[in-house]
Amino acid sequence: MTTQPKASHFIDGQYVEDTAGEIIEVIYPATGAIIARLHAATPSIIEQALTSAKRAQKEWATWSPTERGRVLRKAAQIMRDRNHDLSVLETYDTGKPYQETSVADATSGADSLEYFGGLIASITGEHIPLGEDFVYTRREPLGVCVGIGAWNYPTQIACWKAAPALACGNAMVFKPSETTPLCALKVAEILHEAGAPAGVYNVLQGYGSVGASLITDARVDKVSLTGSVPTGRKVYAAAADGLRHVTMELGGKSPLVIFDDADLENAVSGAILGNFYSSGQVCSNGTRVFVQKGTKDVFLERLSARLAGVKMGDPQDPDVNFGPMVSDRQRQIVEGFIAKGLEEGATLITGGKRVDRGGFFIEPTVFADVTDDMTIARDEIFGPVMSVLDFETEEEVLARANDTVFGLAAGVFTADLTRAHRMAAGFEAGTCYINTYNDAPVEAPFGGAKLSGVGRENSKAAIEHYSQIKGVYVRMGDLDAPF
Ligand code: NAD
């Protein structure tokens, strides 16, 4: 497969290049090899993208919801037909194993396109009777939306933003992460091939400064960011200046609570999925694993035994189930946290070292005896590092689980039905799981409370964030005035 795209940007229905832009080297995380060279968007590229989006949006919004939905559903079908190639590319872009990308990335993107393509025709306004008079509401697009992506799920993030935005009649200018810039170009190609008018979905490349210059442009009506909390703060503040709509999908340090009565194997599976899938580079990961005292030893025993099933290697090999960190920098950040864990007195159960092979691999790492004040229990690590903390009572663990500035996700494993729902109600988090972890179907809302974000992606809730209601008052009789 050739990983070098035809050009860096996809604007107004075609690939465009401006070699004056800063170089972006794309690195295959499993080997460290450079697999593509792109250029960051110059002011001229940004201008082309916004001009094109502004023009295209006007036309796109005149299409009926059914017509727009048909384009999205066709794009979903093309993505499914090309799942293999898209998954191989996702693996080159991110280093995530093909075993994951072939079931979680283009497929999730296709689900999103299909769901919003199907939903949009059923979204209607209201008729509000006022005696003789009445008000009716129209659900209208926002206009031009800017999407800015993180590096861990480049295809999924591109689609999770594009699908509701386009379904509602908006146009989008999407800037992928500079670390994984390849996949969104394929999403743009596919949407165009499925019949989206030129300019409705544009992709341009760049570092943070390109994202920053998009947000403040007068033509932009909404910004949707997936990224870290520090970036979220900057983007939210910049968007506030123009009172633009925002969706912020940010970081987390989510709790996963395992009670003594939980099914042990399922709980271990949840902890594995919530810490080591995508080598731990998942925003909603349950990285603070609270295990009730009676279960701690047997939990750690089973977890260690199950970790023997980790198979590292070339992520393109379908048997490999654990890939590298996305970059050397990310690996160094994770190593810094592991060193802090040791220094602050946590017990290293397994892992902790980089792996002696090409690329940016690091072992799946488990710390036990972690306390609430340790750095590894407070900060988002974004790597394969699980912290196991002990607890005794439900009341205690809920208070400790919520003692964080983040609020993206939370999970509980227990056989006690009423306790499970009490915990879900008590968690200060946008997305909760009972006896499972990290499922993210498009039908369910996804997003964070507290510093983890604003707004929701997926589900009917996303429609609220990509459209606005207009109320139209209709007077049927004569109008009185004081003079
Ligand atoms: P990041 O915040 O460094 O970058 C995210 C994006 O923002 C990149 O495209 C970057 O170029 C851009 N950016 C940086 N500075 C900017 C600025 N001033 N203005 C506009 N854009 C700017 O995040 P990352 O390292 O790419 O991703 C990891 C983070 O993303 C983690 O914190 C993770 O939890 C979070 N994340 C959240 C979700 C979610 O849905 N909640 C999903 C995936 C990742």
CSV table of N, CA, C and O and ligand atoms in Angstrom, one decimal, residues 148-152 157 160 175-178 206-209 211-212 215 225-229 231-232 234-235 249-252 282-283 330 380 382 408 446 452 457, ligand 1:
chain,number,residue,atom,x,y,z
A,148,ILE,N,-11.4,19.5,14.8
A,148,ILE,CA,-10.0,19.4,15.1
A,148,ILE,C,-9.8,18.0,15.9
A,148,ILE,O,-10.5,17.8,16.8
A,149,GLY,N,-8.9,17.2,15.3
A,149,GLY,CA,-8.8,15.8,15.8
A,149,GLY,C,-7.6,15.5,16.7
A,149,GLY,O,-6.5,16.1,16.5
A,150,ALA,N,-7.7,14.5,17.5
A,150,ALA,CA,-6.6,13.9,18.3
A,150,ALA,C,-6.0,12.8,17.4
A,150,ALA,O,-6.6,12.4,16.4
A,151,TRP,N,-4.9,12.2,17.9
A,151,TRP,CA,-4.2,11.2,17.0
A,151,TRP,C,-4.6,9.8,17.3
A,151,TRP,O,-4.2,8.9,16.5
A,152,ASN,N,-5.4,9.5,18.2
A,152,ASN,CA,-5.6,8.1,18.6
A,152,ASN,C,-6.7,7.3,17.7
A,152,ASN,O,-6.5,6.2,17.4
A,157,ILE,N,-12.7,9.7,14.6
A,157,ILE,CA,-12.9,11.1,15.0
A,157,ILE,C,-13.4,12.0,13.8
A,157,ILE,O,-14.4,12.7,13.9
A,160,TRP,N,-17.1,10.9,13.3
A,160,TRP,CA,-18.0,11.2,14.4
A,160,TRP,C,-18.3,12.7,14.3
A,160,TRP,O,-19.4,13.2,14.8
A,175,LYS,N,-9.3,19.5,10.6
A,175,LYS,CA,-7.8,19.5,10.7
A,175,LYS,C,-7.5,18.3,11.6
A,175,LYS,O,-7.7,18.3,12.8
A,176,PRO,N,-6.9,17.2,11.0
A,176,PRO,CA,-6.5,16.1,11.8
A,176,PRO,C,-5.3,16.4,12.6
A,176,PRO,O,-4.7,17.4,12.4
A,177,SER,N,-5.0,15.5,13.6
A,177,SER,CA,-3.8,15.7,14.3
A,177,SER,C,-2.6,15.6,13.4
A,177,SER,O,-2.6,14.8,12.4
A,178,GLU,N,-1.6,16.4,13.6
A,178,GLU,CA,-0.4,16.4,12.8
A,178,GLU,C,0.4,15.0,13.0
A,178,GLU,O,1.2,14.7,12.1
A,206,GLY,N,-2.0,20.4,9.5
A,206,GLY,CA,-1.3,21.5,10.2
A,206,GLY,C,-1.1,21.2,11.7
A,206,GLY,O,-1.7,20.3,12.2
A,207,TYR,N,-0.2,21.9,12.3
A,207,TYR,CA,0.0,21.8,13.7
A,207,TYR,C,-1.0,22.7,14.4
A,207,TYR,O,-2.0,23.2,13.8
A,208,GLY,N,-0.9,22.8,15.7
A,208,GLY,CA,-1.9,23.6,16.5
A,208,GLY,C,-2.2,25.0,16.0
A,208,GLY,O,-3.3,25.5,16.0
A,209,SER,N,-1.1,25.6,15.4
A,209,SER,CA,-1.3,27.0,15.0
A,209,SER,C,-2.3,27.1,13.8
A,209,SER,O,-3.1,28.1,13.7
A,211,GLY,N,-4.9,25.0,13.5
A,211,GLY,CA,-6.2,24.9,14.2
A,211,GLY,C,-6.6,26.2,14.8
A,211,GLY,O,-7.8,26.7,14.7
A,212,ALA,N,-5.6,26.9,15.4
A,212,ALA,CA,-5.9,28.2,16.1
A,212,ALA,C,-6.4,29.2,15.1
A,212,ALA,O,-7.3,30.0,15.4
A,215,ILE,N,-10.2,28.7,14.1
A,215,ILE,CA,-11.2,29.0,15.1
A,215,ILE,C,-11.7,30.4,15.1
A,215,ILE,O,-12.8,30.7,15.4
A,225,LEU,N,-13.7,20.0,19.0
A,225,LEU,CA,-12.3,19.5,19.3
A,225,LEU,C,-12.3,18.2,20.0
A,225,LEU,O,-13.0,18.0,21.0
A,226,THR,N,-11.4,17.3,19.6
A,226,THR,CA,-11.1,16.1,20.4
A,226,THR,C,-9.6,16.3,20.7
A,226,THR,O,-8.8,16.3,19.8
A,227,GLY,N,-9.3,16.4,22.0
A,227,GLY,CA,-7.9,16.6,22.3
A,227,GLY,C,-7.8,16.7,23.8
A,227,GLY,O,-8.6,16.3,24.6
A,228,SER,N,-6.6,17.2,24.3
A,228,SER,CA,-6.3,17.3,25.7
A,228,SER,C,-7.0,18.5,26.4
A,228,SER,O,-7.5,19.4,25.7
A,229,VAL,N,-7.1,18.4,27.7
A,229,VAL,CA,-7.7,19.5,28.4
A,229,VAL,C,-7.0,20.9,28.2
A,229,VAL,O,-7.6,21.9,28.0
A,231,THR,N,-5.4,21.9,25.6
A,231,THR,CA,-5.8,22.5,24.3
A,231,THR,C,-7.2,22.9,24.3
A,231,THR,O,-7.6,23.9,23.7
A,232,GLY,N,-8.1,22.1,25.0
A,232,GLY,CA,-9.5,22.4,25.1
A,232,GLY,C,-9.7,23.8,25.7
A,232,GLY,O,-10.5,24.6,25.2
A,234,LYS,N,-7.7,26.4,25.6
A,234,LYS,CA,-7.3,27.4,24.6
A,234,LYS,C,-8.4,27.5,23.5
A,234,LYS,O,-8.7,28.6,23.1
A,235,VAL,N,-8.8,26.4,23.0
A,235,VAL,CA,-9.8,26.4,21.9
A,235,VAL,C,-11.1,27.0,22.3
A,235,VAL,O,-11.7,27.8,21.6
A,249,GLU,N,-14.3,17.3,23.3
A,249,GLU,CA,-14.1,15.9,23.8
A,249,GLU,C,-12.7,15.9,24.3
A,249,GLU,O,-11.8,15.8,23.5
A,250,LEU,N,-12.5,15.9,25.6
A,250,LEU,CA,-11.2,16.1,26.2
A,250,LEU,C,-10.7,14.8,26.9
A,250,LEU,O,-11.3,13.8,26.8
A,251,GLY,N,-9.8,15.0,27.8
A,251,GLY,CA,-9.1,13.9,28.4
A,251,GLY,C,-9.8,13.4,29.6
A,251,GLY,O,-10.9,13.9,30.0
A,252,GLY,N,-9.3,12.4,30.3
A,252,GLY,CA,-9.9,11.8,31.5
A,252,GLY,C,-9.0,11.1,32.4
A,252,GLY,O,-7.8,10.9,32.0
A,282,VAL,N,-6.6,5.7,24.8
A,282,VAL,CA,-8.0,5.9,24.7
A,282,VAL,C,-8.5,6.9,25.8
A,282,VAL,O,-8.1,6.7,27.0
A,283,CYS,N,-9.2,7.9,25.4
A,283,CYS,CA,-9.5,9.0,26.3
A,283,CYS,C,-10.4,8.5,27.5
A,283,CYS,O,-10.3,9.0,28.6
A,330,GLN,N,5.4,10.4,23.0
A,330,GLN,CA,4.3,9.8,23.8
A,330,GLN,C,4.9,8.7,24.7
A,330,GLN,O,4.6,8.6,25.9
A,380,GLU,N,-3.8,12.2,33.6
A,380,GLU,CA,-4.0,11.4,32.5
A,380,GLU,C,-2.6,10.9,31.9
A,380,GLU,O,-1.8,11.8,31.6
A,382,PHE,N,-2.3,8.4,29.2
A,382,PHE,CA,-2.5,8.1,27.8
A,382,PHE,C,-1.5,7.1,27.3
A,382,PHE,O,-0.8,7.3,26.3
A,408,LEU,N,-14.9,12.1,32.3
A,408,LEU,CA,-15.3,11.5,31.0
A,408,LEU,C,-16.1,10.2,31.2
A,408,LEU,O,-17.2,10.1,30.6
A,446,PHE,N,-21.9,10.2,23.8
A,446,PHE,CA,-20.5,10.0,24.3
A,446,PHE,C,-20.0,11.4,24.6
A,446,PHE,O,-20.0,12.3,23.8
A,452,SER,N,-13.6,17.2,31.5
A,452,SER,CA,-13.5,16.3,30.3
A,452,SER,C,-14.3,16.8,29.1
A,452,SER,O,-14.2,16.1,28.0
A,457,GLU,N,-21.1,13.7,21.6
A,457,GLU,CA,-21.0,13.2,20.3
A,457,GLU,C,-22.0,12.0,20.2
A,457,GLU,O,-22.3,11.4,21.3
B,1,NAD,P1,-3.8,17.7,21.7
B,1,NAD,O1,-4.6,18.5,22.6
B,1,NAD,O2,-2.3,17.8,21.9
B,1,NAD,O3,-4.1,18.0,20.2
B,1,NAD,C1,-5.4,17.8,19.7
B,1,NAD,C2,-5.6,18.6,18.4
B,1,NAD,O4,-5.6,20.0,18.7
B,1,NAD,C3,-4.5,18.4,17.4
B,1,NAD,O5,-5.0,18.3,16.1
B,1,NAD,C4,-3.6,19.7,17.6
B,1,NAD,O6,-2.9,20.0,16.4
B,1,NAD,C5,-4.7,20.7,17.9
B,1,NAD,N1,-4.3,21.9,18.6
B,1,NAD,C6,-3.2,22.0,19.5
B,1,NAD,N2,-3.2,23.3,19.9
B,1,NAD,C7,-4.2,24.0,19.3
B,1,NAD,C8,-4.7,25.3,19.4
B,1,NAD,N3,-4.1,26.2,20.2
B,1,NAD,N4,-5.7,25.6,18.7
B,1,NAD,C9,-6.3,24.7,17.9
B,1,NAD,N5,-5.9,23.5,17.8
B,1,NAD,C10,-4.9,23.1,18.5
B,1,NAD,O7,-4.2,16.1,22.0
B,1,NAD,P2,-3.6,14.8,21.4
B,1,NAD,O8,-2.3,14.6,22.1
B,1,NAD,O9,-3.6,14.8,19.9
B,1,NAD,O10,-4.6,13.7,21.9
B,1,NAD,C11,-4.6,13.2,23.1
B,1,NAD,C12,-5.6,13.8,24.0
B,1,NAD,O11,-6.9,13.8,23.4
B,1,NAD,C13,-5.8,13.1,25.3
B,1,NAD,O12,-6.0,14.1,26.4
B,1,NAD,C14,-7.1,12.4,25.2
B,1,NAD,O13,-7.8,12.0,26.3
B,1,NAD,C15,-7.9,13.3,24.3
B,1,NAD,N6,-8.9,12.5,23.6
B,1,NAD,C16,-10.2,12.7,23.9
B,1,NAD,C17,-11.2,12.0,23.3
B,1,NAD,C18,-12.7,12.2,23.7
B,1,NAD,O14,-13.6,11.9,22.9
B,1,NAD,N7,-13.0,12.7,24.8
B,1,NAD,C19,-10.9,11.1,22.3
B,1,NAD,C20,-9.6,11.0,21.9
B,1,NAD,C21,-8.6,11.7,22.6
